[in-house]
Amino acid sequence: MPIVALTAHAMQGDREVCLAAGMDDYLTKPFTLSQLEQVLARWVFNRRSVQVEVCGDVTNIPLQQNPANPQEVPALRKGEPCQDTIVEPTTIDQAALAAIRALQRPGQPDIVARIVTQYMDSSPEIIDRIRRAVLSQDAVGLRAAAHRLKSSSAQLGAAALASDCRELEMMGARGESERADETLKKLERHYADACAAFQDEIGKGRAAA
């Protein structure tokens, strides 16, 4: 299985270090989905599926096969940077769900419903870890749990929730977990909103089936 290194900042020599460490390719944040497509085209365009992490669990998302022309890998969203800095929105980003839905294969279970269901099954345990870390002022635990939830929430378009996770992660990194109570309250509210929106998406998928 190919391994692609992902780093937050591009420094001279980083690519060589990653390749020397055994990585197959290299990508830096922020990156566009077009750049991600190019990496996928190089390594997994001729495979049946690509693995996507959802709250620490791994699920397979099918990719259309096109070994004759890897540049024709199905498009997601062009030109939008995937990065940690997140502007708080008022609703779930439907474009994120549309990008996942674009990978739907005929005759297969609804891909959005499958992924958001797995997210909702996995995320309560992570939310509980965040709560316990805030209550016990465990900065290390807070940083780890918030980081784990941040990426999967952003991937599914729950940008307000991901923004809260980012804030808590930074508090943990700075050893400021004692100041996290208010952000935790925001996170719990945005998490409930996101889950309600995801339930609606599941309902839409069932109605369309």
Short mmCIF file of C-alpha atoms in Angstrom, two decimals:
data_model
loop_
_atom_site.label_atom_id
_atom_site.label_comp_id
_atom_site.label_asym_id
_atom_site.label_seq_id
_atom_site.Cartn_x
_atom_site.Cartn_y
_atom_site.Cartn_z
CA MET A 1 0.00 0.00 0.00
CA PRO A 2 1.48 3.41 -0.96
CA ILE A 3 2.27 5.79 1.91
CA VAL A 4 1.94 9.54 1.30
CA ALA A 5 3.55 11.94 3.79
CA LEU A 6 1.43 14.96 4.81
CA THR A 7 3.11 17.90 6.53
CA ALA A 8 1.76 21.22 7.76
CA HIS A 9 4.59 23.33 6.34
CA ALA A 10 6.86 23.00 3.32
CA MET A 11 10.53 23.31 4.25
CA GLN A 12 13.46 22.81 1.93
CA GLY A 13 14.57 19.20 2.10
CA ASP A 14 11.33 17.90 3.67
CA ARG A 15 10.44 15.88 0.57
CA GLU A 16 13.83 14.17 0.50
CA VAL A 17 13.61 13.38 4.22
CA CYS A 18 10.16 11.81 3.82
CA LEU A 19 11.16 9.75 0.80
CA ALA A 20 14.34 8.62 2.55
CA ALA A 21 12.20 7.50 5.49
CA GLY A 22 10.29 5.15 3.20
CA MET A 23 7.35 7.29 2.09
CA ASP A 24 6.15 6.90 -1.49
CA ASP A 25 5.01 10.48 -2.05
CA TYR A 26 4.73 13.85 -0.34
CA LEU A 27 1.99 16.48 0.11
CA THR A 28 1.97 19.71 2.13
CA LYS A 29 -0.90 21.66 3.70
CA PRO A 30 -2.71 23.67 2.54
CA PHE A 31 -3.33 21.60 -0.57
CA THR A 32 -6.04 21.75 -3.19
CA LEU A 33 -8.23 18.82 -4.08
CA SER A 34 -6.75 19.00 -7.55
CA GLN A 35 -3.34 18.29 -6.02
CA LEU A 36 -4.86 15.45 -4.00
CA GLU A 37 -6.38 14.00 -7.17
CA GLN A 38 -2.95 14.00 -8.79
CA VAL A 39 -1.50 12.02 -5.88
CA LEU A 40 -4.41 9.57 -6.00
CA ALA A 41 -3.97 9.24 -9.75
CA ARG A 42 -0.32 8.31 -9.29
CA TRP A 43 -0.91 5.67 -6.65
CA VAL A 44 -4.49 4.37 -6.37
CA PHE A 45 -6.31 5.13 -9.62
CA ASN A 46 -6.10 1.47 -10.60
CA ARG A 47 -7.34 0.17 -7.26
CA ARG A 48 -10.94 -0.54 -6.37
CA SER A 49 -11.06 1.65 -3.29
CA VAL A 50 -9.20 4.21 -1.23
CA GLN A 51 -9.23 4.19 2.56
CA VAL A 52 -10.49 7.28 4.38
CA GLU A 53 -10.11 7.75 8.13
CA VAL A 54 -13.29 8.66 9.99
CA CYS A 55 -12.68 9.37 13.68
CA GLY A 56 -9.80 6.94 13.78
CA ASP A 57 -11.67 4.12 12.05
CA VAL A 58 -10.99 3.24 8.43
CA THR A 59 -13.65 2.88 5.79
CA ASN A 60 -13.25 2.09 2.10
CA ILE A 61 -14.50 4.60 -0.46
CA PRO A 62 -14.70 3.24 -4.00
CA LEU A 63 -12.79 5.02 -6.75
CA GLN A 64 -13.66 4.69 -10.41
CA GLN A 65 -10.94 2.78 -12.19
CA ASN A 66 -9.33 4.42 -15.20
CA PRO A 67 -5.84 3.01 -15.68
CA ALA A 68 -5.67 4.32 -19.23
CA ASN A 69 -5.74 7.95 -18.16
CA PRO A 70 -5.07 8.77 -14.49
CA GLN A 71 -5.79 12.44 -15.11
CA GLU A 72 -9.45 11.53 -15.54
CA VAL A 73 -9.88 10.52 -11.91
CA PRO A 74 -13.34 11.83 -10.91
CA ALA A 75 -13.16 15.46 -9.83
CA LEU A 76 -14.00 16.54 -6.31
CA ARG A 77 -13.84 20.30 -5.63
CA LYS A 78 -11.26 22.20 -7.62
CA GLY A 79 -9.02 24.89 -6.22
CA GLU A 80 -10.21 24.87 -2.61
CA PRO A 81 -7.44 24.55 -0.02
CA CYS A 82 -7.73 21.83 2.61
CA GLN A 83 -6.16 23.36 5.68
CA ASP A 84 -6.48 23.60 9.43
CA THR A 85 -7.69 27.22 9.50
CA ILE A 86 -11.46 26.98 9.38
CA VAL A 87 -14.01 29.79 9.07
CA GLU A 88 -17.05 29.05 11.20
CA PRO A 89 -20.17 28.58 9.06
CA THR A 90 -23.82 28.35 10.03
CA THR A 91 -24.58 24.97 8.47
CA ILE A 92 -22.91 21.81 7.24
CA ASP A 93 -20.87 22.45 4.10
CA GLN A 94 -22.89 20.63 1.47
CA ALA A 95 -19.98 20.83 -0.97
CA ALA A 96 -18.01 18.47 1.28
CA LEU A 97 -20.83 15.92 1.23
CA ALA A 98 -21.25 16.41 -2.51
CA ALA A 99 -17.57 15.58 -2.99
CA ILE A 100 -18.12 12.30 -1.15
CA ARG A 101 -21.37 11.64 -2.98
CA ALA A 102 -19.55 12.04 -6.30
CA LEU A 103 -17.78 8.77 -5.49
CA GLN A 104 -21.08 6.86 -5.26
CA ARG A 105 -21.15 3.73 -7.40
CA PRO A 106 -24.39 2.46 -8.97
CA GLY A 107 -26.06 -0.33 -7.05
CA GLN A 108 -24.01 0.27 -3.89
CA PRO A 109 -25.29 1.46 -0.47
CA ASP A 110 -25.51 5.22 -0.07
CA ILE A 111 -21.92 6.31 0.52
CA VAL A 112 -22.74 9.48 2.47
CA ALA A 113 -25.11 7.62 4.78
CA ARG A 114 -22.49 4.93 5.38
CA ILE A 115 -19.70 7.37 6.24
CA VAL A 116 -21.73 9.73 8.43
CA THR A 117 -23.24 6.75 10.27
CA GLN A 118 -19.75 5.49 11.03
CA TYR A 119 -18.80 9.01 12.15
CA MET A 120 -21.77 9.20 14.54
CA ASP A 121 -21.01 5.73 15.88
CA SER A 122 -17.36 6.57 16.53
CA SER A 123 -17.42 10.21 17.62
CA PRO A 124 -19.29 10.03 20.97
CA GLU A 125 -16.33 8.21 22.52
CA ILE A 126 -13.99 10.95 21.30
CA ILE A 127 -16.30 13.69 22.60
CA ASP A 128 -16.22 11.94 25.97
CA ARG A 129 -12.42 11.91 25.89
CA ILE A 130 -12.42 15.64 25.22
CA ARG A 131 -14.80 16.25 28.14
CA ARG A 132 -12.67 14.18 30.50
CA ALA A 133 -9.51 15.94 29.37
CA VAL A 134 -11.06 19.36 29.99
CA LEU A 135 -12.38 18.35 33.42
CA SER A 136 -9.05 16.87 34.50
CA GLN A 137 -7.04 19.64 32.80
CA ASP A 138 -5.19 16.99 30.80
CA ALA A 139 -3.55 19.11 28.09
CA VAL A 140 -1.93 16.16 26.32
CA GLY A 141 -5.16 14.18 26.22
CA LEU A 142 -7.11 17.23 25.08
CA ARG A 143 -4.76 17.88 22.20
CA ALA A 144 -4.87 14.26 21.01
CA ALA A 145 -8.65 13.85 21.22
CA ALA A 146 -9.43 17.22 19.64
CA HIS A 147 -7.03 16.53 16.77
CA ARG A 148 -8.65 13.15 16.16
CA LEU A 149 -12.13 14.65 15.86
CA LYS A 150 -11.04 17.74 13.93
CA SER A 151 -10.00 16.08 10.68
CA SER A 152 -13.00 13.80 10.29
CA SER A 153 -15.44 16.62 11.15
CA ALA A 154 -13.88 18.92 8.56
CA GLN A 155 -13.88 16.13 5.98
CA LEU A 156 -17.64 15.77 6.39
CA GLY A 157 -18.31 19.51 6.20
CA ALA A 158 -18.90 20.11 9.93
CA ALA A 159 -16.63 23.14 9.82
CA ALA A 160 -17.94 24.86 12.97
CA LEU A 161 -17.25 21.71 14.95
CA ALA A 162 -13.84 21.32 13.35
CA SER A 163 -13.06 24.93 14.28
CA ASP A 164 -13.89 24.18 17.93
CA CYS A 165 -11.66 21.11 17.78
CA ARG A 166 -8.86 23.21 16.33
CA GLU A 167 -9.22 25.71 19.18
CA LEU A 168 -9.15 22.98 21.82
CA GLU A 169 -6.20 21.31 20.12
CA MET A 170 -4.24 24.56 20.27
CA MET A 171 -5.17 25.05 23.94
CA GLY A 172 -3.87 21.58 24.65
CA ALA A 173 -0.67 22.29 22.74
CA ARG A 174 -0.14 25.46 24.79
CA GLY A 175 -1.00 23.74 28.07
CA GLU A 176 -4.07 25.93 28.55
CA SER A 177 -6.70 23.24 29.13
CA GLU A 178 -8.02 25.10 32.18
CA ARG A 179 -9.43 27.74 29.78
CA ALA A 180 -11.28 25.24 27.61
CA ASP A 181 -14.70 25.18 29.32
CA GLU A 182 -16.39 27.72 27.04
CA THR A 183 -14.99 26.17 23.89
CA LEU A 184 -16.17 22.75 25.07
CA LYS A 185 -19.71 24.13 25.39
CA LYS A 186 -19.52 25.43 21.81
CA LEU A 187 -18.17 22.08 20.63
CA GLU A 188 -21.03 20.17 22.26
CA ARG A 189 -23.59 22.48 20.65
CA HIS A 190 -22.00 22.28 17.22
CA TYR A 191 -21.64 18.51 17.54
CA ALA A 192 -25.36 18.15 18.25
CA ASP A 193 -26.15 20.40 15.26
CA ALA A 194 -23.85 18.39 13.00
CA CYS A 195 -25.35 15.06 14.04
CA ALA A 196 -28.86 16.40 13.41
CA ALA A 197 -27.80 17.50 9.93
CA PHE A 198 -26.19 14.13 9.28
CA GLN A 199 -29.40 12.36 10.33
CA ASP A 200 -31.21 14.46 7.73
CA GLU A 201 -28.68 13.36 5.11
CA ILE A 202 -29.25 9.72 6.04
CA GLY A 203 -32.99 10.26 5.68
CA LYS A 204 -32.52 11.83 2.26
CA GLY A 205 -30.45 8.86 1.16
CA ARG A 206 -33.11 6.41 2.27
CA ALA A 207 -35.85 8.39 0.56
CA ALA A 208 -33.90 8.45 -2.69
CA ALA A 209 -33.16 4.71 -2.58
#
